[in-house]
Amino acid sequence: MLRRPFRRAATGAYVIAVLALPACADDSPTTLGEPVEIVNGLNAPWGLTFLPDGSALVSQRITGDIVRVPSGGGTPQRVGSVPGAVPSSEGGLLGIVASPHFATDRTVYASVSGARENAIVALRVADDFRSLRQERVLLDGIQTADRHHGGRIVIGPDGNLWIGTGDAFEPRNAADDATLNGKILRIRPDGSIPPDNPSPDSPIYSSGHRNVQGIAFGPDGTAYATELGHRTWDEVNVLGPGRDYGWPQTEGVQGSTGVPPIFTVHPDDASPSGVAYAAGSLWIGALGGQRLWQLPVAGDAANGDATPTSRTTTGASGPSKSHPTARCGWSPPTPTAPPGAAPTRVPATTAYCASRSNQAERMYITAMSAKAPRDRIIEATATLLAEGGRDAVSTRTVCTAAGVQAPAIYRLFGDMQGVLDAAGSFGLASYLADKAALEETDDPVEDLRAGWDLHVEFGLTQPALYTLIFGDVRPGHEPPAAAQASAILAHRIHRIAQAGRLRVTEERAAQLVHSTGKGVTLTLIATPPEARDLSLSTMARESILATITTDPAAATSTGLLNAAVSLQAHLDEATALTDRERDLLDEWLRRIGKDS
């Protein structure tokens, strides 16, 4: 990987910003290291969203393309072009965000500026990342213009889509609730209006915004937004339902007629882009300032009650700090294993950065100097579980091992169950990453067989972690790591269905494999090592495979159920059908599967 100091891009360089650190309670400014280039060859990158395997999708504003960047950097691969994106001075294909269930639904949401209006659309990405198609328009009627589109789109902790729009270069739009411009909008992933919006029949969450460029959430759910000012002050605001943030009547703190910002900075030093919450701070990429701003936020600031501050003094709860060499970054989710591939553990102390000019398009990584308290707590808990089992884990032992105080645990995780869930996800991801045993082959049945064996091996080598993840059978409670494992299994079952080798529905096959595999593993864990008979696992595995799969020769001449399951698995390839026709055919095939 090429290491070099960051060189200032040409005039008009665009910085996509946010930092890749889980949220933590450390409020002190953090020292950043030297940026390292991880990918180049991007064409006007604007939006970026991380996928479960640590790779990233990047929207290219001018071309309307979405490209995929490998988790460790490298040559970007074109996924496809988003229809209707029309480039302008600031418009085209803008923000993108992957569904929280991307591993199974393959959905990405995008903000698109078009010839007549701007819209929010849902896209479906092919399993092989070589194509995409627009599924539906979730929200339209957003005025377009040459500039001031906003365009940032994120998924909040409430599961809703949060969208920042610009005033379409018409300042009065921001104060006019008859338009969707100059607003923060909030809709459900299906395009409907959340019932707790200020108006139950409107997507408008707040108004009085000039040009929103970034939205992020603190660990307590507090929503923050970065906003491009006019000539005097760029702003960071704490968002609240129904609030008016003052534009176009006022800008910044002085004489504010709306809700005042918690932080302001002159456009020459900022012109903020994306924002993320990490390490007790907001991290804000600066387009004009060509730097990364760190703004500590805690206490009253998180509740929206902070005293507004000037550009030269303090941030919301402590002194702001400029990192001129960091440039920018983006925050990936907590690393999880993608279906059918070994997870890549993105270091918690990593900043992903992208800059754009007409001549050079690059993405950078900046290393942080210290590990976040959240990571220390998770790793300490996983170690205690592995060495001493569940009885070794308590608030006291975790605090001692992680070097934190007890309030940090409850501030970051809510309770000890939250800590245990996070440790389970970390332990499973670490084990799978170290084994690197989830590479797919040409035989999906053999891949399922290998996955079964790895599952049992994990249980026998990490019994405390396994029992923590899979031994809790309370109705309605599924630890995140168990959901991750279920997603991997569902993907492997789906590949067998695509190959025409599944005797039962995908849902029933997954149920049979999951319940039997878990039962066998827990039985072996409960058996003294000297009395274990590992042939139990082999016999159970082969019995289940014989029940749910056919051999390759039989796959070409099987009955109605097998044909229905196989066709259903390939429905996304039926591009000659409309969405409604695909939905209808999917329902018929599901009914055949259930009846059979």
Coordinates of C-alpha atoms in Angstrom, one line a residue:
M1 CA 0.0 0.0 0.0
L2 CA 1.5 3.3 -1.0
R3 CA 2.4 5.7 1.8
R4 CA 2.8 9.3 1.1
P5 CA 1.8 12.7 2.7
F6 CA -1.5 14.0 1.5
R7 CA -1.1 16.5 -1.3
R8 CA -3.7 19.3 -1.6
A9 CA -5.9 18.6 -4.5
A10 CA -6.6 21.1 -7.3
T11 CA -8.9 24.0 -6.8
G12 CA -12.5 22.9 -6.1
A13 CA -11.4 19.7 -4.4
Y14 CA -14.3 17.8 -2.8
V15 CA -13.8 15.9 0.5
I16 CA -16.1 13.2 1.7
A17 CA -15.7 13.0 5.4
V18 CA -16.3 10.9 8.4
L19 CA -14.1 8.8 10.7
A20 CA -14.1 5.0 11.1
L21 CA -14.2 4.6 14.9
P22 CA -17.0 3.1 17.0
A23 CA -18.6 5.5 19.4
C24 CA -16.8 5.8 22.8
A25 CA -16.6 8.1 25.8
D26 CA -13.2 9.6 25.4
D27 CA -13.8 13.3 25.0
S28 CA -10.2 14.4 24.5
P29 CA -9.0 15.4 21.0
T30 CA -7.2 12.5 19.3
T31 CA -3.9 12.6 17.4
L32 CA -4.0 11.4 13.9
G33 CA -1.3 9.8 11.9
E34 CA -0.1 10.1 8.3
P35 CA -2.7 9.6 5.5
V36 CA -2.1 6.5 3.4
E37 CA -3.6 6.1 -0.1
I38 CA -5.8 3.0 -0.5
V39 CA -7.4 3.6 -3.9
N40 CA -7.3 6.0 -6.8
G41 CA -9.0 6.3 -10.1
L42 CA -12.3 7.4 -8.7
N43 CA -14.4 9.9 -10.7
A44 CA -15.9 12.6 -8.6
P45 CA -16.7 10.4 -5.6
W46 CA -19.6 11.8 -3.4
G47 CA -21.3 9.2 -1.3
L48 CA -19.9 6.2 0.4
T49 CA -21.4 3.3 2.3
F50 CA -19.7 0.3 3.9
L51 CA -20.9 -3.3 3.4
P52 CA -20.8 -6.2 5.9
D53 CA -17.5 -7.5 4.4
G54 CA -15.7 -4.2 4.9
S55 CA -15.7 -3.3 1.3
A56 CA -17.4 0.0 0.2
L57 CA -19.7 1.3 -2.4
V58 CA -18.8 4.8 -3.7
S59 CA -21.2 7.0 -5.8
Q60 CA -19.6 8.9 -8.6
R61 CA -21.5 12.2 -8.9
I62 CA -20.8 13.1 -12.5
T63 CA -21.0 9.6 -14.2
G64 CA -23.9 8.4 -12.1
D65 CA -21.9 5.1 -11.5
I66 CA -21.6 3.2 -8.2
V67 CA -18.3 1.4 -7.8
R68 CA -17.1 -1.1 -5.2
V69 CA -13.8 -0.7 -3.4
P70 CA -12.2 -3.8 -1.8
S71 CA -12.0 -3.8 2.0
G72 CA -8.2 -3.5 1.9
G73 CA -8.1 -1.0 -0.9
G74 CA -7.3 -1.6 -4.5
T75 CA -8.8 -1.2 -8.0
P76 CA -12.5 -0.1 -7.8
Q77 CA -15.0 -2.3 -9.7
R78 CA -17.9 -0.7 -11.5
V79 CA -21.2 -2.1 -10.2
G80 CA -23.6 -0.1 -12.4
S81 CA -25.2 3.2 -13.3
V82 CA -28.1 4.8 -11.5
P83 CA -30.8 5.9 -14.0
G84 CA -31.9 9.5 -14.0
A85 CA -28.9 11.1 -12.4
V86 CA -28.1 14.3 -14.3
P87 CA -24.8 16.0 -13.5
S88 CA -24.7 19.8 -12.8
S89 CA -22.4 22.1 -10.9
E90 CA -23.2 20.2 -7.7
G91 CA -25.7 17.6 -8.8
G92 CA -25.8 14.1 -10.2
L93 CA -25.6 10.9 -8.1
L94 CA -25.2 12.0 -4.5
G95 CA -25.5 10.2 -1.2
I96 CA -25.9 6.4 -0.9
V97 CA -26.5 4.1 2.1
A98 CA -26.7 0.3 2.3
S99 CA -29.7 -1.3 4.0
P100 CA -28.9 -2.7 7.4
H101 CA -30.0 -6.1 5.9
F102 CA -27.9 -5.7 2.8
A103 CA -26.5 -9.3 3.2
T104 CA -30.0 -10.6 2.4
D105 CA -31.9 -7.8 0.6
R106 CA -29.1 -6.4 -1.5
T107 CA -30.7 -2.9 -1.2
V108 CA -28.9 0.4 -1.4
Y109 CA -30.7 3.8 -1.1
A110 CA -29.6 6.7 -3.2
S111 CA -30.2 10.4 -3.5
V112 CA -30.4 11.4 -7.2
S113 CA -30.6 14.9 -8.7
G114 CA -32.4 14.7 -12.1
A115 CA -33.4 16.9 -14.9
R116 CA -36.8 17.9 -13.5
E117 CA -36.6 17.0 -9.8
N118 CA -34.5 15.2 -7.2
A119 CA -35.5 11.9 -5.7
I120 CA -34.7 9.2 -3.2
V121 CA -34.6 5.7 -4.8
A122 CA -34.1 2.1 -3.7
L123 CA -31.6 0.1 -5.8
R124 CA -30.9 -3.6 -5.8
V125 CA -27.3 -4.8 -6.3
A126 CA -26.7 -8.1 -7.9
D127 CA -25.0 -10.9 -5.9
D128 CA -21.9 -10.7 -8.0
F129 CA -21.7 -6.8 -7.8
R130 CA -21.7 -6.6 -11.6
S131 CA -25.0 -4.9 -12.0
L132 CA -27.8 -3.0 -10.3
R133 CA -31.3 -1.9 -11.0
Q134 CA -33.7 0.6 -9.6
E135 CA -36.4 -1.1 -7.5
R136 CA -38.6 1.9 -6.8
V137 CA -38.8 5.7 -6.1
L138 CA -39.3 6.3 -2.4
L139 CA -39.7 10.0 -2.5
D140 CA -39.8 12.6 -5.3
G141 CA -40.9 16.2 -5.7
I142 CA -37.7 17.7 -4.4
Q143 CA -36.8 20.8 -6.4
T144 CA -33.7 20.6 -8.5
A145 CA -31.3 23.3 -9.5
D146 CA -27.7 23.8 -10.6
R147 CA -26.5 24.0 -7.0
H148 CA -27.6 23.4 -3.3
H149 CA -28.9 19.9 -3.6
G150 CA -27.9 18.6 -0.1
G151 CA -28.1 14.9 -0.9
R152 CA -26.8 13.2 2.2
I153 CA -28.8 10.1 3.2
V154 CA -28.2 7.9 6.2
I155 CA -30.2 5.3 8.2
G156 CA -30.8 6.4 11.8
P157 CA -30.9 4.3 14.9
D158 CA -34.7 4.3 14.5
G159 CA -34.4 2.4 11.2
N160 CA -35.7 5.4 9.2
L161 CA -34.0 7.1 6.3
W162 CA -32.8 10.6 7.2
I163 CA -32.2 12.9 4.2
G164 CA -30.6 16.3 4.0
T165 CA -31.7 18.6 1.2
G166 CA -30.5 22.0 0.0
D167 CA -32.6 25.1 -0.8
A168 CA -32.1 24.6 -4.5
F169 CA -30.4 28.0 -4.7
E170 CA -33.7 29.6 -3.6
P171 CA -33.3 30.7 0.0
R172 CA -37.0 31.2 0.7
N173 CA -37.5 27.4 0.2
A174 CA -35.9 26.6 3.5
A175 CA -38.6 28.4 5.5
D176 CA -41.5 27.2 3.2
D177 CA -43.0 23.9 4.4
A178 CA -44.8 23.6 1.1
T179 CA -41.4 22.5 -0.4
L180 CA -39.1 19.7 0.6
N181 CA -36.0 21.8 0.0
G182 CA -33.8 23.2 2.7
K183 CA -35.0 20.5 5.1
I184 CA -34.1 17.4 7.0
L185 CA -36.5 14.7 5.7
R186 CA -37.3 11.4 7.4
I187 CA -39.1 8.5 5.8
R188 CA -39.3 4.8 6.3
P189 CA -37.3 2.4 4.0
D190 CA -40.5 1.7 2.1
G191 CA -41.1 5.4 1.4
S192 CA -44.0 5.9 3.9
I193 CA -44.1 8.6 6.6
P194 CA -43.1 7.7 10.2
P195 CA -46.1 8.4 12.5
D196 CA -43.9 10.4 14.9
N197 CA -42.8 12.9 12.3
P198 CA -43.9 16.5 13.2
S199 CA -46.7 16.2 10.7
P200 CA -47.9 12.6 10.1
D201 CA -48.5 13.2 6.4
S202 CA -45.2 15.0 5.6
P203 CA -41.6 13.7 5.4
I204 CA -40.3 17.1 6.8
Y205 CA -38.5 16.6 10.1
S206 CA -36.9 20.1 10.4
S207 CA -36.6 23.3 8.3
G208 CA -34.5 26.4 7.9
H209 CA -31.5 24.6 6.4
R210 CA -29.3 26.1 3.6
N211 CA -27.5 23.1 2.3
V212 CA -27.2 20.0 4.5
Q213 CA -24.1 17.9 3.7
G214 CA -23.7 15.5 6.6
I215 CA -25.9 13.7 9.2
A216 CA -24.6 11.5 12.1
F217 CA -25.9 10.1 15.3
G218 CA -24.5 9.9 18.8
P219 CA -24.7 6.8 21.0
D220 CA -27.8 8.2 22.7
G221 CA -29.6 8.7 19.4
T222 CA -28.9 12.5 19.2
A223 CA -28.9 13.6 15.5
Y224 CA -26.3 16.0 14.2
A225 CA -26.1 17.8 10.9
T226 CA -23.4 19.8 9.1
E227 CA -24.5 22.6 6.9
L228 CA -22.8 24.8 4.3
G229 CA -23.2 28.5 5.2
H230 CA -23.4 31.5 2.9
R231 CA -20.4 33.8 3.4
T232 CA -19.8 33.9 7.1
W233 CA -20.5 30.7 9.1
D234 CA -20.8 27.0 8.4
E235 CA -22.7 25.2 11.1
V236 CA -23.1 22.0 13.1
N237 CA -26.7 21.6 14.4
V238 CA -28.4 19.3 16.8
L239 CA -31.5 18.2 15.1
G240 CA -35.0 18.0 16.7
P241 CA -38.5 17.4 15.3
G242 CA -40.2 20.5 14.0
R243 CA -37.3 22.9 14.7
D244 CA -36.5 25.8 12.4
Y245 CA -32.7 26.5 12.1
G246 CA -33.1 30.0 10.8
W247 CA -32.1 30.1 7.2
P248 CA -32.5 32.4 5.3
Q249 CA -33.2 35.0 8.0
T250 CA -30.0 34.3 9.9
E251 CA -26.6 32.5 9.6
G252 CA -24.6 31.2 12.5
V253 CA -25.2 32.4 16.1
Q254 CA -25.4 36.1 16.0
G255 CA -29.0 37.3 15.9
S256 CA -30.3 33.8 15.2
T257 CA -34.0 33.6 14.7
G258 CA -34.1 29.8 14.8
V259 CA -32.4 27.1 16.8
P260 CA -28.7 28.2 17.1
P261 CA -25.9 25.9 16.0
I262 CA -23.6 24.2 18.5
F263 CA -20.5 25.0 16.5
T264 CA -19.7 27.5 13.7
V265 CA -16.6 27.9 11.6
H266 CA -15.8 30.2 8.6
P267 CA -16.2 28.6 5.2
D268 CA -12.6 29.2 4.3
D269 CA -11.6 26.8 7.1
A270 CA -14.4 24.3 6.6
S271 CA -17.2 24.1 4.0
P272 CA -18.3 20.9 5.8
S273 CA -19.1 17.7 4.1
G274 CA -19.9 14.3 5.8
V275 CA -19.8 13.9 9.6
A276 CA -19.5 10.9 11.9
Y277 CA -19.7 10.4 15.7
A278 CA -16.6 8.6 17.1
A279 CA -14.4 8.7 20.2
G280 CA -16.8 11.1 22.0
S281 CA -16.5 13.6 19.1
L282 CA -18.0 14.7 15.8
W283 CA -15.6 14.3 12.9
I284 CA -16.2 16.7 10.1
G285 CA -14.6 16.7 6.7
A286 CA -13.8 20.2 5.4
L287 CA -14.1 20.9 1.7
G288 CA -12.6 24.4 1.7
G289 CA -10.3 23.9 4.7
Q290 CA -9.0 20.6 3.4
R291 CA -8.8 19.1 6.9
L292 CA -10.7 17.0 9.4
W293 CA -12.3 18.8 12.3
Q294 CA -12.8 17.1 15.6
L295 CA -15.6 18.5 17.8
P296 CA -16.0 16.9 21.2
V297 CA -19.7 16.5 22.1
A298 CA -21.0 15.2 25.4
G299 CA -23.3 16.1 28.3
D300 CA -25.7 18.9 27.5
A301 CA -24.6 19.1 23.9
A302 CA -25.9 15.6 23.3
N303 CA -29.3 16.8 24.5
G304 CA -29.3 19.9 22.2
D305 CA -28.7 22.3 25.1
A306 CA -25.1 23.3 24.5
T307 CA -24.1 27.0 24.4
P308 CA -23.4 27.9 20.7
T309 CA -19.7 28.6 20.2
S310 CA -17.6 30.6 17.8
R311 CA -15.2 29.3 15.2
T312 CA -12.1 30.3 17.2
T313 CA -12.8 29.0 20.7
T314 CA -14.5 25.8 21.7
G315 CA -16.6 23.0 20.4
A316 CA -19.8 21.7 21.9
S317 CA -18.2 20.3 25.1
G318 CA -14.5 20.9 24.7
P319 CA -12.0 22.5 22.4
S320 CA -12.4 21.7 18.7
K321 CA -9.3 20.5 17.0
S322 CA -8.2 20.7 13.4
H323 CA -6.3 17.8 11.8
P324 CA -4.9 19.4 8.6
T325 CA -3.2 16.3 7.3
A326 CA -6.1 13.9 8.0
R327 CA -8.2 15.4 5.3
C328 CA -11.3 13.2 5.7
G329 CA -12.8 9.8 6.3
W330 CA -15.9 7.7 6.5
S331 CA -17.3 5.4 9.2
P332 CA -17.9 1.7 8.4
P333 CA -20.3 -0.3 10.5
T334 CA -19.1 -2.7 13.2
P335 CA -17.4 -5.4 11.1
T336 CA -19.6 -8.4 10.5
A337 CA -19.1 -11.5 8.3
P338 CA -20.8 -11.1 4.9
P339 CA -22.7 -14.1 3.4
G340 CA -20.3 -16.5 1.8
A341 CA -17.0 -14.6 2.6
A342 CA -14.6 -14.3 5.5
P343 CA -15.1 -11.0 7.3
T344 CA -12.4 -8.4 7.1
R345 CA -11.8 -6.7 10.5
V346 CA -11.4 -3.1 9.8
P347 CA -9.2 -1.6 12.6
A348 CA -11.1 0.6 14.9
T349 CA -8.4 3.2 14.7
T350 CA -8.7 3.9 11.0
A351 CA -10.1 6.9 9.0
Y352 CA -11.2 6.3 5.5
C353 CA -10.7 9.4 3.3
A354 CA -11.6 10.5 -0.2
S355 CA -10.8 13.6 -2.1
R356 CA -11.8 14.7 -5.6
S357 CA -10.6 17.1 -8.2
N358 CA -10.9 17.0 -12.0
Q359 CA -7.3 15.7 -12.2
A360 CA -6.9 13.3 -9.3
E361 CA -9.4 11.1 -7.4
R362 CA -8.0 9.2 -4.4
M363 CA -9.1 7.6 -1.2
Y364 CA -6.9 7.7 1.9
I365 CA -6.5 6.0 5.3
T366 CA -5.4 7.8 8.4
A367 CA -4.3 5.9 11.5
M368 CA -5.4 7.0 14.9
S369 CA -3.0 7.0 17.9
A370 CA -5.1 5.1 20.5
K371 CA -7.7 2.4 20.7
A372 CA -11.2 3.6 21.7
P373 CA -12.6 2.7 25.1
R374 CA -15.5 0.8 23.4
D375 CA -13.1 -1.5 21.6
R376 CA -11.1 -2.1 24.8
I377 CA -14.3 -3.1 26.6
I378 CA -15.3 -5.5 23.9
E379 CA -11.9 -7.1 23.5
A380 CA -11.5 -7.4 27.3
T381 CA -14.9 -9.1 27.6
A382 CA -14.2 -11.5 24.8
T383 CA -10.9 -12.5 26.4
L384 CA -12.5 -13.0 29.8
L385 CA -15.2 -15.2 28.2
A386 CA -12.6 -17.3 26.4
E387 CA -10.4 -17.8 29.5
G388 CA -12.9 -18.2 32.3
G389 CA -16.4 -18.5 30.8
R390 CA -19.5 -16.4 31.6
D391 CA -18.8 -16.5 35.3
A392 CA -15.6 -14.6 34.7
V393 CA -17.4 -11.6 33.3
S394 CA -18.7 -8.9 35.6
T395 CA -18.7 -5.1 35.6
R396 CA -15.7 -5.1 37.9
T397 CA -13.6 -7.6 35.9
V398 CA -14.3 -5.9 32.6
C399 CA -13.5 -2.4 33.9
T400 CA -10.3 -3.7 35.3
A401 CA -9.2 -5.5 32.1
A402 CA -10.3 -2.6 29.8
G403 CA -9.0 0.2 32.0
V404 CA -12.3 2.1 32.2
Q405 CA -14.7 3.2 34.9
A406 CA -18.1 1.5 35.3
P407 CA -20.2 4.4 33.9
A408 CA -18.4 4.0 30.6
I409 CA -19.9 0.5 30.2
Y410 CA -23.5 1.8 30.7
R411 CA -23.0 4.9 28.7
L412 CA -21.7 2.9 25.7
F413 CA -23.7 -0.3 25.9
G414 CA -26.7 0.3 28.1
D415 CA -26.1 -2.7 30.3
M416 CA -23.9 -5.8 30.6
Q417 CA -26.1 -7.7 28.1
G418 CA -25.1 -5.1 25.5
V419 CA -21.5 -5.7 26.3
L420 CA -21.9 -9.5 26.0
D421 CA -23.7 -9.1 22.6
A422 CA -20.9 -6.9 21.3
A423 CA -18.3 -9.4 22.6
G424 CA -20.1 -12.3 20.9
S425 CA -20.0 -10.5 17.6
F426 CA -16.4 -9.6 18.0
G427 CA -15.4 -13.1 19.0
L428 CA -17.2 -14.8 16.1
A429 CA -15.8 -12.3 13.6
S430 CA -12.3 -12.7 14.9
Y431 CA -12.5 -16.5 14.8
L432 CA -13.8 -16.5 11.2
A433 CA -11.3 -13.9 10.1
D434 CA -8.4 -15.9 11.5
K435 CA -9.6 -19.2 10.0
A436 CA -10.3 -17.6 6.6
A437 CA -12.5 -20.6 5.9
L438 CA -15.5 -19.1 4.2
E439 CA -14.2 -18.8 0.6
E440 CA -16.8 -20.0 -1.9
T441 CA -16.1 -22.9 -4.3
D442 CA -18.0 -24.1 -7.4
D443 CA -19.9 -26.6 -5.3
P444 CA -22.4 -24.9 -3.0
V445 CA -23.2 -28.1 -1.2
E446 CA -19.6 -28.6 -0.3
D447 CA -19.5 -25.0 0.9
L448 CA -22.4 -25.7 3.2
R449 CA -20.7 -28.9 4.5
A450 CA -17.5 -26.8 5.2
G451 CA -19.6 -24.2 7.0
W452 CA -21.2 -26.9 9.2
D453 CA -17.8 -28.2 10.2
L454 CA -16.5 -24.7 10.9
H455 CA -19.6 -24.0 13.1
V456 CA -19.0 -27.1 15.2
E457 CA -15.3 -26.3 15.5
F458 CA -16.0 -22.8 16.7
G459 CA -18.3 -24.2 19.4
L460 CA -15.7 -26.7 20.6
T461 CA -12.8 -24.3 20.6
Q462 CA -14.8 -21.3 22.0
P463 CA -17.5 -23.0 24.2
A464 CA -18.2 -19.9 26.3
L465 CA -18.6 -17.6 23.3
Y466 CA -20.7 -20.2 21.5
T467 CA -23.0 -20.7 24.4
L468 CA -23.3 -16.9 24.8
I469 CA -24.3 -16.5 21.1
F470 CA -26.4 -19.6 20.5
G471 CA -27.4 -20.9 23.9
D472 CA -29.9 -18.1 24.7
V473 CA -33.3 -19.4 23.6
R474 CA -35.5 -16.6 24.9
P475 CA -38.3 -15.9 22.4
G476 CA -37.6 -12.7 20.4
H477 CA -34.0 -12.4 21.5
E478 CA -31.3 -13.0 18.9
P479 CA -27.8 -11.8 19.7
P480 CA -26.2 -9.9 16.8
A481 CA -23.6 -12.6 16.2
A482 CA -26.4 -15.2 15.9
A483 CA -28.1 -13.0 13.3
Q484 CA -24.7 -12.7 11.5
A485 CA -24.4 -16.5 11.4
S486 CA -27.9 -16.9 10.1
A487 CA -27.2 -14.5 7.3
I488 CA -24.2 -16.5 6.2
L489 CA -26.3 -19.7 6.3
A490 CA -29.1 -18.1 4.3
H491 CA -26.6 -17.1 1.6
R492 CA -25.2 -20.6 1.3
I493 CA -28.7 -22.1 1.1
H494 CA -29.6 -19.6 -1.5
R495 CA -26.6 -20.7 -3.7
I496 CA -27.8 -24.3 -3.5
A497 CA -31.2 -23.2 -4.6
Q498 CA -29.7 -21.3 -7.5
A499 CA -27.9 -24.5 -8.6
G500 CA -31.2 -26.3 -8.7
R501 CA -30.2 -28.7 -5.9
L502 CA -32.6 -27.9 -3.1
R503 CA -35.4 -30.3 -2.2
V504 CA -37.2 -28.0 0.1
T505 CA -37.8 -24.3 0.4
E506 CA -34.9 -22.1 1.3
E507 CA -36.6 -21.1 4.6
R508 CA -37.2 -24.8 5.6
A509 CA -33.6 -25.8 4.6
A510 CA -32.1 -23.0 6.8
Q511 CA -34.3 -24.0 9.7
L512 CA -33.2 -27.7 9.5
V513 CA -29.5 -26.9 9.2
H514 CA -29.6 -24.2 12.0
S515 CA -31.5 -26.2 14.5
T516 CA -29.7 -29.5 13.9
G517 CA -26.2 -27.9 13.8
K518 CA -26.8 -25.9 17.0
G519 CA -28.2 -28.9 18.8
V520 CA -25.3 -31.1 17.8
T521 CA -22.8 -28.5 18.9
L522 CA -24.4 -27.8 22.2
T523 CA -24.6 -31.5 22.9
L524 CA -20.9 -31.9 22.1
I525 CA -20.0 -29.0 24.3
A526 CA -21.9 -30.5 27.2
T527 CA -20.1 -33.8 26.8
P528 CA -16.7 -34.3 28.6
P529 CA -13.9 -34.0 26.0
E530 CA -12.8 -37.6 26.7
A531 CA -16.3 -38.9 25.9
R532 CA -17.0 -36.9 22.8
D533 CA -17.8 -38.8 19.6
L534 CA -17.3 -36.4 16.7
S535 CA -18.9 -38.8 14.3
L536 CA -22.2 -37.5 15.8
S537 CA -21.6 -34.3 13.9
T538 CA -20.7 -36.1 10.7
M539 CA -23.8 -38.3 10.8
A540 CA -26.1 -35.4 11.6
R541 CA -24.6 -33.3 8.8
E542 CA -24.9 -35.9 6.1
S543 CA -28.4 -36.8 7.2
I544 CA -29.5 -33.2 6.9
L545 CA -27.7 -32.7 3.5
A546 CA -29.5 -35.8 2.2
T547 CA -32.8 -34.4 3.3
I548 CA -32.5 -31.0 1.8
T549 CA -30.3 -31.5 -1.3
T550 CA -30.2 -33.5 -4.5
D551 CA -27.1 -34.9 -6.2
P552 CA -25.8 -32.9 -9.3
A553 CA -27.2 -35.5 -11.8
A554 CA -30.7 -35.3 -10.3
A555 CA -30.7 -31.5 -10.3
T556 CA -31.6 -31.4 -14.0
S557 CA -34.7 -33.7 -13.7
T558 CA -36.4 -33.1 -10.4
G559 CA -40.0 -32.4 -9.6
L560 CA -42.2 -29.3 -9.2
L561 CA -40.9 -28.2 -5.8
N562 CA -37.3 -28.3 -6.9
A563 CA -38.1 -26.4 -10.0
A564 CA -40.0 -23.8 -8.1
V565 CA -37.3 -23.2 -5.5
S566 CA -34.6 -22.9 -8.3
L567 CA -36.7 -20.5 -10.3
Q568 CA -37.4 -18.4 -7.3
A569 CA -33.7 -18.1 -6.5
H570 CA -33.1 -16.7 -10.1
L571 CA -36.0 -14.2 -10.2
D572 CA -33.7 -11.2 -10.0
E573 CA -32.3 -12.2 -13.4
A574 CA -35.8 -11.9 -15.0
T575 CA -35.2 -8.4 -16.3
A576 CA -37.9 -8.7 -18.9
L577 CA -40.5 -8.7 -16.2
T578 CA -41.8 -5.6 -14.4
D579 CA -41.4 -5.3 -10.6
R580 CA -45.1 -6.2 -10.1
E581 CA -44.8 -9.2 -12.4
R582 CA -41.7 -10.4 -10.4
D583 CA -43.6 -9.9 -7.1
L584 CA -46.6 -11.9 -8.4
L585 CA -44.4 -14.7 -9.7
D586 CA -42.5 -14.8 -6.5
E587 CA -45.8 -15.2 -4.5
W588 CA -46.9 -18.1 -6.8
L589 CA -43.6 -19.9 -6.4
R590 CA -43.7 -19.5 -2.6
R591 CA -47.2 -21.0 -2.5
I592 CA -46.0 -24.0 -4.6
G593 CA -43.1 -24.4 -2.1
K594 CA -45.4 -24.3 0.9
D595 CA -48.0 -26.7 -0.7
S596 CA -45.3 -29.2 -1.6

